[in-house]
PDB file of C-alpha atoms (C1' of nucleotides) in Angstrom:
ATOM      1  CA  MET A   4      22.815   1.589  -4.218  1.00  0.00           C
ATOM      2  CA  ALA A   5      21.317   0.519  -7.013  1.00  0.00           C
ATOM      3  CA  PRO A   6      18.900   1.210  -9.381  1.00  0.00           C
ATOM      4  CA  LYS A   7      15.792   2.579  -8.456  1.00  0.00           C
ATOM      5  CA  MET A   8      12.563   2.237  -9.759  1.00  0.00           C
ATOM      6  CA  ARG A   9       9.328   2.948  -8.500  1.00  0.00           C
ATOM      7  CA  THR A  10       5.893   2.039  -8.680  1.00  0.00           C
ATOM      8  CA  ARG A  11       3.141   4.185  -8.424  1.00  0.00           C
ATOM      9  CA  GLY A  12       2.043   6.117  -5.712  1.00  0.00           C
ATOM     10  CA  THR A  13       1.744   4.159  -2.959  1.00  0.00           C
ATOM     11  CA  THR A  14       3.404   1.370  -4.121  1.00  0.00           C
ATOM     12  CA  ARG A  15       6.986   1.205  -4.079  1.00  0.00           C
ATOM     13  CA  SER A  16      10.030   1.163  -5.665  1.00  0.00           C
ATOM     14  CA  LEU A  17      13.174  -0.038  -4.723  1.00  0.00           C
ATOM     15  CA  GLN A  18      16.776   0.097  -4.666  1.00  0.00           C
ATOM     16  CA  SER A  19      19.130  -2.004  -3.150  1.00  0.00           C
ATOM     17  CA  SER A  20      19.174  -1.892   0.353  1.00  0.00           C
ATOM     18  CA  ASN A  21      21.962  -1.237   2.318  1.00  0.00           C
ATOM     19  CA  ASP A  22      21.562   0.532   5.075  1.00  0.00           C
ATOM     20  CA  GLU A  23      22.800   3.602   5.623  1.00  0.00           C
ATOM     21  CA  GLU A  24      20.940   4.239   8.458  1.00  0.00           C
ATOM     22  CA  THR A  25      20.220   1.346  10.076  1.00  0.00           C
ATOM     23  CA  LYS A  26      19.573   2.813  13.142  1.00  0.00           C
ATOM     24  CA  THR A  27      17.257   5.290  12.244  1.00  0.00           C
ATOM     25  CA  ASN A  28      14.426   3.592  13.069  1.00  0.00           C
ATOM     26  CA  ALA A  29      11.567   5.192  12.145  1.00  0.00           C
ATOM     27  CA  HIS A  30       9.407   3.742  14.330  1.00  0.00           C
ATOM     28  CA  SER A  31       9.478   5.636  17.101  1.00  0.00           C
ATOM     29  CA  GLU A  32       6.777   6.720  18.703  1.00  0.00           C
ATOM     30  CA  ASP A  33       5.285   8.649  16.466  1.00  0.00           C
ATOM     31  CA  SER A  34       3.126   6.375  15.770  1.00  0.00           C
ATOM     32  CA  PRO A  35       0.890   5.682  13.622  1.00  0.00           C
ATOM     33  CA  LEU A  36      -2.098   4.827  13.827  1.00  0.00           C
ATOM     34  CA  GLU A  37      -4.937   5.136  12.165  1.00  0.00           C
ATOM     35  CA  VAL A  38      -6.724   2.657  11.071  1.00  0.00           C
ATOM     36  CA  GLY A  39      -6.069  -0.461  11.700  1.00  0.00           C
ATOM     37  CA  GLN A  40      -8.917  -1.733  12.949  1.00  0.00           C
ATOM     38  CA  ALA A  41     -10.962   1.058  13.024  1.00  0.00           C
ATOM     39  CA  LEU A  42     -11.831   1.746   9.700  1.00  0.00           C
ATOM     40  CA  ARG A  43     -14.729  -0.102   9.329  1.00  0.00           C
ATOM     41  CA  GLY A  44     -17.079   1.296   7.247  1.00  0.00           C
ATOM     42  CA  LYS A  45     -16.197   3.875   5.233  1.00  0.00           C
ATOM     43  CA  ARG A  46     -13.762   6.196   5.861  1.00  0.00           C
ATOM     44  CA  LYS A  47     -14.938   8.331   8.312  1.00  0.00           C
ATOM     45  CA  ALA A  48     -14.358  11.682   7.838  1.00  0.00           C
ATOM     46  CA  SER A  49     -12.194  12.197  10.454  1.00  0.00           C
ATOM     47  CA  GLY A  50      -9.879  10.839   8.437  1.00  0.00           C
ATOM     48  CA  SER A  51      -8.298   8.136   9.265  1.00  0.00           C
ATOM     49  CA  GLY A  52      -5.558   9.163  10.733  1.00  0.00           C
ATOM     50  CA  ASN A  53      -3.845  10.888   8.534  1.00  0.00           C
ATOM     51  CA  THR A  54      -1.219  12.946   8.969  1.00  0.00           C
ATOM     52  CA  GLY A  55       1.038  11.925  11.280  1.00  0.00           C
ATOM     53  CA  LYS A  56       0.167  14.260  13.707  1.00  0.00           C
ATOM     54  CA  GLN A  57      -3.140  14.696  14.403  1.00  0.00           C
ATOM     55  CA  GLU A  58      -3.985  11.603  15.744  1.00  0.00           C
ATOM     56  CA  SER A  59      -3.025  12.628  18.801  1.00  0.00           C
ATOM     57  CA  SER A  60      -6.014  13.254  20.294  1.00  0.00           C
ATOM     58  CA  LYS A  61      -6.253  10.562  22.440  1.00  0.00           C
ATOM     59  CA  ALA A  62      -8.683   8.777  20.815  1.00  0.00           C
ATOM     60  CA  ARG A  63      -6.715   6.023  20.343  1.00  0.00           C
ATOM     61  CA  LYS A  64      -5.439   4.667  23.194  1.00  0.00           C
ATOM     62  CA  SER A  65      -4.722   1.442  22.445  1.00  0.00           C
ATOM     63  CA  PRO A  66      -1.604   0.451  21.118  1.00  0.00           C
ATOM     64  CA  GLU A  67      -3.471  -2.436  20.337  1.00  0.00           C
ATOM     65  CA  ARG A  68      -3.622  -3.004  16.798  1.00  0.00           C
ATOM     66  CA  PRO A  69      -4.278  -6.519  15.846  1.00  0.00           C
ATOM     67  CA  GLN A  70      -1.022  -8.160  15.219  1.00  0.00           C
ATOM     68  CA  TYR A  71      -0.683  -9.361  11.721  1.00  0.00           C
ATOM     69  CA  CYS A  72       2.226 -11.388  10.527  1.00  0.00           C
ATOM     70  CA  HIS A  73       1.612 -11.824   6.862  1.00  0.00           C
ATOM     71  CA  TRP A  74       1.429  -9.203   4.177  1.00  0.00           C
ATOM     72  CA  LEU A  75       0.696  -8.396   0.575  1.00  0.00           C
ATOM     73  CA  MET A  76       2.618  -5.660  -1.207  1.00  0.00           C
ATOM     74  CA  LYS A  77       1.735  -4.264  -4.602  1.00  0.00           C
ATOM     75  CA  SER A  78       4.010  -3.119  -7.336  1.00  0.00           C
ATOM     76  CA  GLU A  79       3.742  -2.564 -11.026  1.00  0.00           C
ATOM     77  CA  PRO A  80       5.622  -4.987 -13.261  1.00  0.00           C
ATOM     78  CA  GLU A  81       5.008  -3.085 -16.490  1.00  0.00           C
ATOM     79  CA  SER A  82       6.603   0.144 -17.579  1.00  0.00           C
ATOM     80  CA  ARG A  83       4.693   3.303 -16.920  1.00  0.00           C
ATOM     81  CA  LEU A  84       6.064   6.796 -16.759  1.00  0.00           C
ATOM     82  CA  GLU A  85       5.337   9.031 -13.855  1.00  0.00           C
ATOM     83  CA  ASN A  86       6.886  12.435 -14.178  1.00  0.00           C
ATOM     84  CA  GLY A  87       9.047  11.030 -16.835  1.00  0.00           C
ATOM     85  CA  ILE A  88      10.353   8.239 -14.665  1.00  0.00           C
ATOM     86  CA  ASP A  89       9.584   4.601 -15.173  1.00  0.00           C
ATOM     87  CA  VAL A  90       7.902   3.152 -12.167  1.00  0.00           C
ATOM     88  CA  LYS A  91       8.156  -0.456 -13.310  1.00  0.00           C
ATOM     89  CA  PHE A  92       9.218  -2.836 -10.629  1.00  0.00           C
ATOM     90  CA  GLY A  93       8.106  -6.427 -10.846  1.00  0.00           C
ATOM     91  CA  ILE A  94       9.185  -9.449  -8.963  1.00  0.00           C
ATOM     92  CA  GLU A  95      11.774 -10.181 -11.653  1.00  0.00           C
ATOM     93  CA  ASP A  96      13.316  -6.801 -10.877  1.00  0.00           C
ATOM     94  CA  LEU A  97      13.574  -7.666  -7.210  1.00  0.00           C
ATOM     95  CA  LYS A  98      15.447 -10.878  -8.120  1.00  0.00           C
ATOM     96  CA  THR A  99      17.923  -8.834  -9.995  1.00  0.00           C
ATOM     97  CA  LEU A 100      19.069  -6.695  -7.087  1.00  0.00           C
ATOM     98  CA  PRO A 101      22.139  -7.598  -5.051  1.00  0.00           C
ATOM     99  CA  ASN A 102      21.151 -10.255  -2.574  1.00  0.00           C
ATOM    100  CA  GLN A 103      17.719 -10.150  -4.195  1.00  0.00           C
ATOM    101  CA  THR A 104      16.950  -7.505  -1.626  1.00  0.00           C
ATOM    102  CA  GLY A 105      15.607  -4.019  -1.928  1.00  0.00           C
ATOM    103  CA  CYS A 106      13.922  -1.292   0.054  1.00  0.00           C
ATOM    104  CA  TRP A 107      10.215  -0.802  -0.439  1.00  0.00           C
ATOM    105  CA  ASP A 108      10.265   2.943  -0.822  1.00  0.00           C
ATOM    106  CA  GLY A 109       7.734   5.297  -2.269  1.00  0.00           C
ATOM    107  CA  VAL A 110       4.777   4.372  -0.120  1.00  0.00           C
ATOM    108  CA  ARG A 111       2.807   7.584   0.454  1.00  0.00           C
ATOM    109  CA  ASN A 112      -0.347   6.468   2.185  1.00  0.00           C
ATOM    110  CA  TYR A 113      -0.633   6.427   5.943  1.00  0.00           C
ATOM    111  CA  GLN A 114      -2.396   3.158   6.301  1.00  0.00           C
ATOM    112  CA  ALA A 115       0.096   1.412   4.074  1.00  0.00           C
ATOM    113  CA  ARG A 116       2.972   3.058   5.934  1.00  0.00           C
ATOM    114  CA  ASN A 117       1.597   2.013   9.277  1.00  0.00           C
ATOM    115  CA  PHE A 118       1.349  -1.555   8.143  1.00  0.00           C
ATOM    116  CA  MET A 119       4.975  -1.454   7.095  1.00  0.00           C
ATOM    117  CA  ARG A 120       5.846  -0.107  10.528  1.00  0.00           C
ATOM    118  CA  ASP A 121       4.181  -3.157  12.018  1.00  0.00           C
ATOM    119  CA  MET A 122       6.258  -5.557  10.003  1.00  0.00           C
ATOM    120  CA  LYS A 123       8.796  -7.695  11.766  1.00  0.00           C
ATOM    121  CA  GLU A 124      11.944  -9.237  10.461  1.00  0.00           C
ATOM    122  CA  GLY A 125      11.364 -12.712   9.122  1.00  0.00           C
ATOM    123  CA  GLN A 126       7.729 -12.289   8.204  1.00  0.00           C
ATOM    124  CA  HIS A 127       6.498 -13.091   4.758  1.00  0.00           C
ATOM    125  CA  ALA A 128       4.749 -10.976   2.182  1.00  0.00           C
ATOM    126  CA  PHE A 129       3.222 -11.754  -1.178  1.00  0.00           C
ATOM    127  CA  PHE A 130       4.560  -9.786  -4.127  1.00  0.00           C
ATOM    128  CA  TYR A 131       1.464  -8.629  -5.992  1.00  0.00           C
ATOM    129  CA  HIS A 132       1.568  -7.342  -9.545  1.00  0.00           C
ATOM    130  CA  SER A 133      -0.843  -4.463 -10.046  1.00  0.00           C
ATOM    131  CA  ASN A 134      -1.918  -2.167 -12.820  1.00  0.00           C
ATOM    132  CA  CYS A 135      -0.886  -4.598 -15.489  1.00  0.00           C
ATOM    133  CA  LYS A 136      -2.172  -7.056 -18.020  1.00  0.00           C
ATOM    134  CA  GLU A 137      -2.565  -9.783 -15.599  1.00  0.00           C
ATOM    135  CA  PRO A 138      -2.822  -8.618 -12.002  1.00  0.00           C
ATOM    136  CA  GLY A 139      -2.199 -11.172  -9.273  1.00  0.00           C
ATOM    137  CA  ILE A 140       0.224 -12.734  -6.798  1.00  0.00           C
ATOM    138  CA  ALA A 141       3.582 -13.665  -8.258  1.00  0.00           C
ATOM    139  CA  GLY A 142       5.735 -14.753  -5.392  1.00  0.00           C
ATOM    140  CA  VAL A 143       6.775 -14.552  -1.784  1.00  0.00           C
ATOM    141  CA  MET A 144       9.313 -12.277  -0.132  1.00  0.00           C
ATOM    142  CA  LYS A 145      10.649 -11.950   3.378  1.00  0.00           C
ATOM    143  CA  ILE A 146      10.954  -8.849   5.485  1.00  0.00           C
ATOM    144  CA  VAL A 147      14.663  -8.530   6.189  1.00  0.00           C
ATOM    145  CA  LYS A 148      14.801  -5.131   7.771  1.00  0.00           C
ATOM    146  CA  GLU A 149      12.177  -3.443   9.886  1.00  0.00           C
ATOM    147  CA  SER A 150      10.921   0.034   9.099  1.00  0.00           C
ATOM    148  CA  TYR A 151      13.264   2.939   8.835  1.00  0.00           C
ATOM    149  CA  VAL A 152      13.162   6.312   7.146  1.00  0.00           C
ATOM    150  CA  ASP A 153      12.352   6.344   3.443  1.00  0.00           C
ATOM    151  CA  HIS A 154      15.044   8.614   2.106  1.00  0.00           C
ATOM    152  CA  THR A 155      13.220   9.244  -1.184  1.00  0.00           C
ATOM    153  CA  GLN A 156      10.828  11.623   0.554  1.00  0.00           C
ATOM    154  CA  PHE A 157      13.695  14.124   0.722  1.00  0.00           C
ATOM    155  CA  ASP A 158      14.962  13.627  -2.809  1.00  0.00           C
ATOM    156  CA  LYS A 159      13.649  16.284  -5.099  1.00  0.00           C
ATOM    157  CA  LYS A 160      14.469  14.190  -8.062  1.00  0.00           C
ATOM    158  CA  ASP A 161      12.432  11.300  -6.848  1.00  0.00           C
ATOM    159  CA  VAL A 162       8.913  10.699  -8.045  1.00  0.00           C
ATOM    160  CA  HIS A 163       7.761  10.422  -4.487  1.00  0.00           C
ATOM    161  CA  TYR A 164       9.502  13.475  -3.147  1.00  0.00           C
ATOM    162  CA  ASP A 165       7.426  15.009  -0.375  1.00  0.00           C
ATOM    163  CA  ALA A 166       8.085  18.667   0.226  1.00  0.00           C
ATOM    164  CA  THR A 167       5.988  18.586   3.363  1.00  0.00           C
ATOM    165  CA  SER A 168       8.183  16.087   5.154  1.00  0.00           C
ATOM    166  CA  LYS A 169      10.918  17.546   7.336  1.00  0.00           C
ATOM    167  CA  ALA A 170      14.209  15.879   8.025  1.00  0.00           C
ATOM    168  CA  ASP A 171      13.726  16.170  11.724  1.00  0.00           C
ATOM    169  CA  ASN A 172      10.386  14.496  11.571  1.00  0.00           C
ATOM    170  CA  PRO A 173      10.139  12.271   8.550  1.00  0.00           C
ATOM    171  CA  LYS A 174       6.698  11.141   7.511  1.00  0.00           C
ATOM    172  CA  TRP A 175       7.436   8.072   5.487  1.00  0.00           C
ATOM    173  CA  SER A 176       9.012   4.759   6.217  1.00  0.00           C
ATOM    174  CA  MET A 177      10.060   1.704   4.281  1.00  0.00           C
ATOM    175  CA  VAL A 178      11.227  -1.828   4.970  1.00  0.00           C
ATOM    176  CA  ASP A 179      13.715  -4.044   3.186  1.00  0.00           C
ATOM    177  CA  VAL A 180      12.399  -7.143   1.491  1.00  0.00           C
ATOM    178  CA  GLN A 181      14.189 -10.106   0.042  1.00  0.00           C
ATOM    179  CA  PHE A 182      12.946 -12.323  -2.744  1.00  0.00           C
ATOM    180  CA  GLU A 183      12.135 -15.769  -1.436  1.00  0.00           C
ATOM    181  CA  ARG A 184      10.457 -17.678  -4.196  1.00  0.00           C
ATOM    182  CA  MET A 185       8.047 -17.534  -7.076  1.00  0.00           C
ATOM    183  CA  LEU A 186       4.710 -19.209  -6.503  1.00  0.00           C
ATOM    184  CA  LYS A 187       4.501 -22.519  -8.302  1.00  0.00           C
ATOM    185  CA  ARG A 188       1.973 -20.837 -10.495  1.00  0.00           C
ATOM    186  CA  PHE A 189       0.900 -17.221 -10.743  1.00  0.00           C
ATOM    187  CA  ILE A 190      -2.371 -16.687  -8.909  1.00  0.00           C
ATOM    188  CA  PRO A 191      -4.418 -14.178 -10.852  1.00  0.00           C
ATOM    189  CA  LEU A 192      -6.629 -11.604  -9.246  1.00  0.00           C
ATOM    190  CA  SER A 193      -9.549 -12.988 -11.238  1.00  0.00           C
ATOM    191  CA  GLU A 194      -9.202 -16.336  -9.522  1.00  0.00           C
ATOM    192  CA  LEU A 195      -8.842 -14.793  -6.063  1.00  0.00           C
ATOM    193  CA  LYS A 196     -11.908 -12.723  -6.739  1.00  0.00           C
ATOM    194  CA  LYS A 197     -14.028 -15.761  -7.625  1.00  0.00           C
ATOM    195  CA  ILE A 198     -12.933 -17.476  -4.521  1.00  0.00           C
ATOM    196  CA  HIS A 199     -13.518 -14.371  -2.444  1.00  0.00           C
ATOM    197  CA  LEU A 200     -17.074 -14.146  -3.757  1.00  0.00           C
ATOM    198  CA  GLN A 201     -17.771 -17.767  -2.985  1.00  0.00           C
ATOM    199  CA  HIS A 202     -16.351 -17.438   0.466  1.00  0.00           C
ATOM    200  CA  LYS A 203     -18.342 -14.344   1.077  1.00  0.00           C
ATOM    201  CA  ALA A 204     -21.485 -16.153   0.163  1.00  0.00           C
ATOM    202  CA  LYS A 205     -20.900 -19.457   1.852  1.00  0.00           C
ATOM    203  CA  GLY A 206     -18.049 -18.838   4.190  1.00  0.00           C
ATOM    204  CA  GLY A 207     -14.348 -19.520   3.697  1.00  0.00           C
ATOM    205  CA  SER A 208     -10.902 -18.236   4.351  1.00  0.00           C
ATOM    206  CA  LEU A 209     -10.875 -15.430   1.831  1.00  0.00           C
ATOM    207  CA  ASN A 210     -14.103 -13.969   3.014  1.00  0.00           C
ATOM    208  CA  GLY A 211     -12.658 -10.707   4.249  1.00  0.00           C
ATOM    209  CA  MET A 212      -9.424 -10.495   2.286  1.00  0.00           C
ATOM    210  CA  ALA A 213      -8.133  -6.952   2.237  1.00  0.00           C
ATOM    211  CA  LEU A 214      -7.382  -7.162  -1.451  1.00  0.00           C
ATOM    212  CA  PHE A 215     -11.147  -6.888  -1.941  1.00  0.00           C
ATOM    213  CA  THR A 216     -12.319  -5.075   1.105  1.00  0.00           C
ATOM    214  CA  ARG A 217      -9.640  -2.390   0.878  1.00  0.00           C
ATOM    215  CA  ALA A 218      -8.770  -2.576  -2.753  1.00  0.00           C
ATOM    216  CA  ARG A 219      -6.590   0.457  -3.083  1.00  0.00           C
ATOM    217  CA  LEU A 220      -4.250  -0.208  -0.199  1.00  0.00           C
ATOM    218  CA  SER A 221      -0.828  -0.972  -1.563  1.00  0.00           C
ATOM    219  CA  VAL A 222       0.497  -2.624   1.595  1.00  0.00           C
ATOM    220  CA  GLN A 223      -2.016  -4.809   3.317  1.00  0.00           C
ATOM    221  CA  PRO A 224      -2.194  -7.451   6.032  1.00  0.00           C
ATOM    222  CA  LEU A 225      -3.367 -11.002   5.658  1.00  0.00           C
ATOM    223  CA  THR A 226      -4.374 -13.377   8.371  1.00  0.00           C
ATOM    224  CA  ARG A 227      -2.425 -16.575   8.688  1.00  0.00           C
ATOM    225  CA  GLU A 228      -5.441 -18.389   7.336  1.00  0.00           C
ATOM    226  CA  GLU A 229      -5.627 -16.166   4.279  1.00  0.00           C
ATOM    227  CA  PHE A 230      -1.936 -16.498   3.597  1.00  0.00           C
ATOM    228  CA  GLU A 231      -2.013 -20.257   3.868  1.00  0.00           C
ATOM    229  CA  PHE A 232      -5.130 -20.539   1.808  1.00  0.00           C
ATOM    230  CA  VAL A 233      -3.511 -18.611  -1.028  1.00  0.00           C
ATOM    231  CA  LEU A 234      -0.471 -20.829  -0.832  1.00  0.00           C
ATOM    232  CA  SER A 235      -2.670 -23.897  -1.039  1.00  0.00           C
ATOM    233  CA  LEU A 236      -3.889 -22.688  -4.417  1.00  0.00           C
ATOM    234  CA  GLU A 237      -0.457 -23.216  -5.832  1.00  0.00           C
ATOM    235  CA  ASP A 238      -1.059 -26.936  -6.033  1.00  0.00           C
ATOM    236  CA  ASN A 239      -4.500 -26.660  -7.556  1.00  0.00           C
ATOM    237  CA  ASN A 240      -5.413 -26.183 -11.147  1.00  0.00           C
ATOM    238  CA  PRO A 241      -6.327 -22.679 -12.057  1.00  0.00           C
ATOM    239  CA  LEU A 242      -9.982 -21.930 -11.479  1.00  0.00           C
TER     240      LEU A 242
ATOM    241  C1'  DG B   2     -15.322  18.778  12.948  1.00  0.00           C
ATOM    242  C1'  DC B   3     -17.917  18.599   8.569  1.00  0.00           C
ATOM    243  C1'  DC B   4     -17.835  17.987   3.944  1.00  0.00           C
ATOM    244  C1'  DA B   5     -17.095  19.249  -1.086  1.00  0.00           C
ATOM    245  C1'  DA B   6     -13.563  19.325  -4.224  1.00  0.00           C
ATOM    246  C1'  DC B   7      -9.743  17.122  -5.729  1.00  0.00           C
ATOM    247  C1'  DG B   8      -6.270  13.532  -6.613  1.00  0.00           C
ATOM    248  C1'  DT B   9      -4.914   8.769  -6.908  1.00  0.00           C
ATOM    249  C1'  DT B  10      -5.364   3.789  -7.388  1.00  0.00           C
ATOM    250  C1'  DG B  11      -5.930   0.148 -10.195  1.00  0.00           C
ATOM    251  C1'  DG B  12      -9.278  -3.062 -12.455  1.00  0.00           C
ATOM    252  C1'  DC B  13     -11.289  -3.481 -16.657  1.00  0.00           C
TER     253       DC B  13
ATOM    254  C1'  DG C  28      -8.361   5.233 -21.731  1.00  0.00           C
ATOM    255  C1'  DC C  29     -12.290   5.181 -18.589  1.00  0.00           C
ATOM    256  C1'  DC C  30     -14.008   5.700 -14.324  1.00  0.00           C
ATOM    257  C1'  DA C  31     -15.575   3.971  -9.585  1.00  0.00           C
ATOM    258  C1'  DA C  32     -13.858   3.900  -5.150  1.00  0.00           C
ATOM    259  C1'  DC C  33     -11.903   6.194  -1.698  1.00  0.00           C
ATOM    260  C1'  DG C  34      -8.082   8.837   0.660  1.00  0.00           C
ATOM    261  C1'  DT C  35      -6.608  13.737   1.338  1.00  0.00           C
ATOM    262  C1'  DT C  36      -7.008  18.669   1.589  1.00  0.00           C
ATOM    263  C1'  DG C  37      -8.662  22.827   2.973  1.00  0.00           C
ATOM    264  C1'  DG C  38     -12.490  26.255   3.630  1.00  0.00           C
ATOM    265  C1'  DC C  39     -15.678  27.310   6.853  1.00  0.00           C
TER     266       DC C  39
END
DNA sequence: GCCAACGTTGGC
DNA sequence: GCCAACGTTGGC
């Protein structure tokens, strides 16, 4: 493996992939849940799901979560220490890994985790730079391995070690991502925000973009329309 | 199951 | 560095 670095909290870190456990498959049934669609308003107390277990109640019957096939994943491109460890991991760092591929570990938020569990091989995700001088979308990556157990949850030395997660029932998952390309130009959050506001007022593709409606989620879904709209901005002049 | 306290995210 | 937004925890 390789280096490892992490991003904050829910965001991720990475290391080269390799699978040790390819078969682990986290997915299992344990499913997830929460949220997805539900969350509408504010978080309802019941939590959204939360902990892996409780959702059981049957409340949710439907395995029906809307099927998304495009994603946005946040990571911090600038150095920042968390428990003495640098969590920096920008798109340039991903390019540096063997095969330009790494595992997106360190996600410790159930909604974000569940979105990763929904990811399918071959789908695309934007690499978003957060908590930095110029936040925004830097490039595109591809999901190259579907969700499996995030080993960092059991590593006491890791920033995202989770003492509450048991080996026989791991809480956290990760996927492997491969760098695909940089955007032709960096699309800053400020520009996306202006467009979002316009679209909210008069209609448009970025009307309900999760980046604004669920700002703190580090792994979020995009509709095809949103994904394509963002890509179309590459050829425009900055707003 | 409710909800106040607490912790984290992440823009600014 | 500040702090608003919001997810999580835990008492009751």
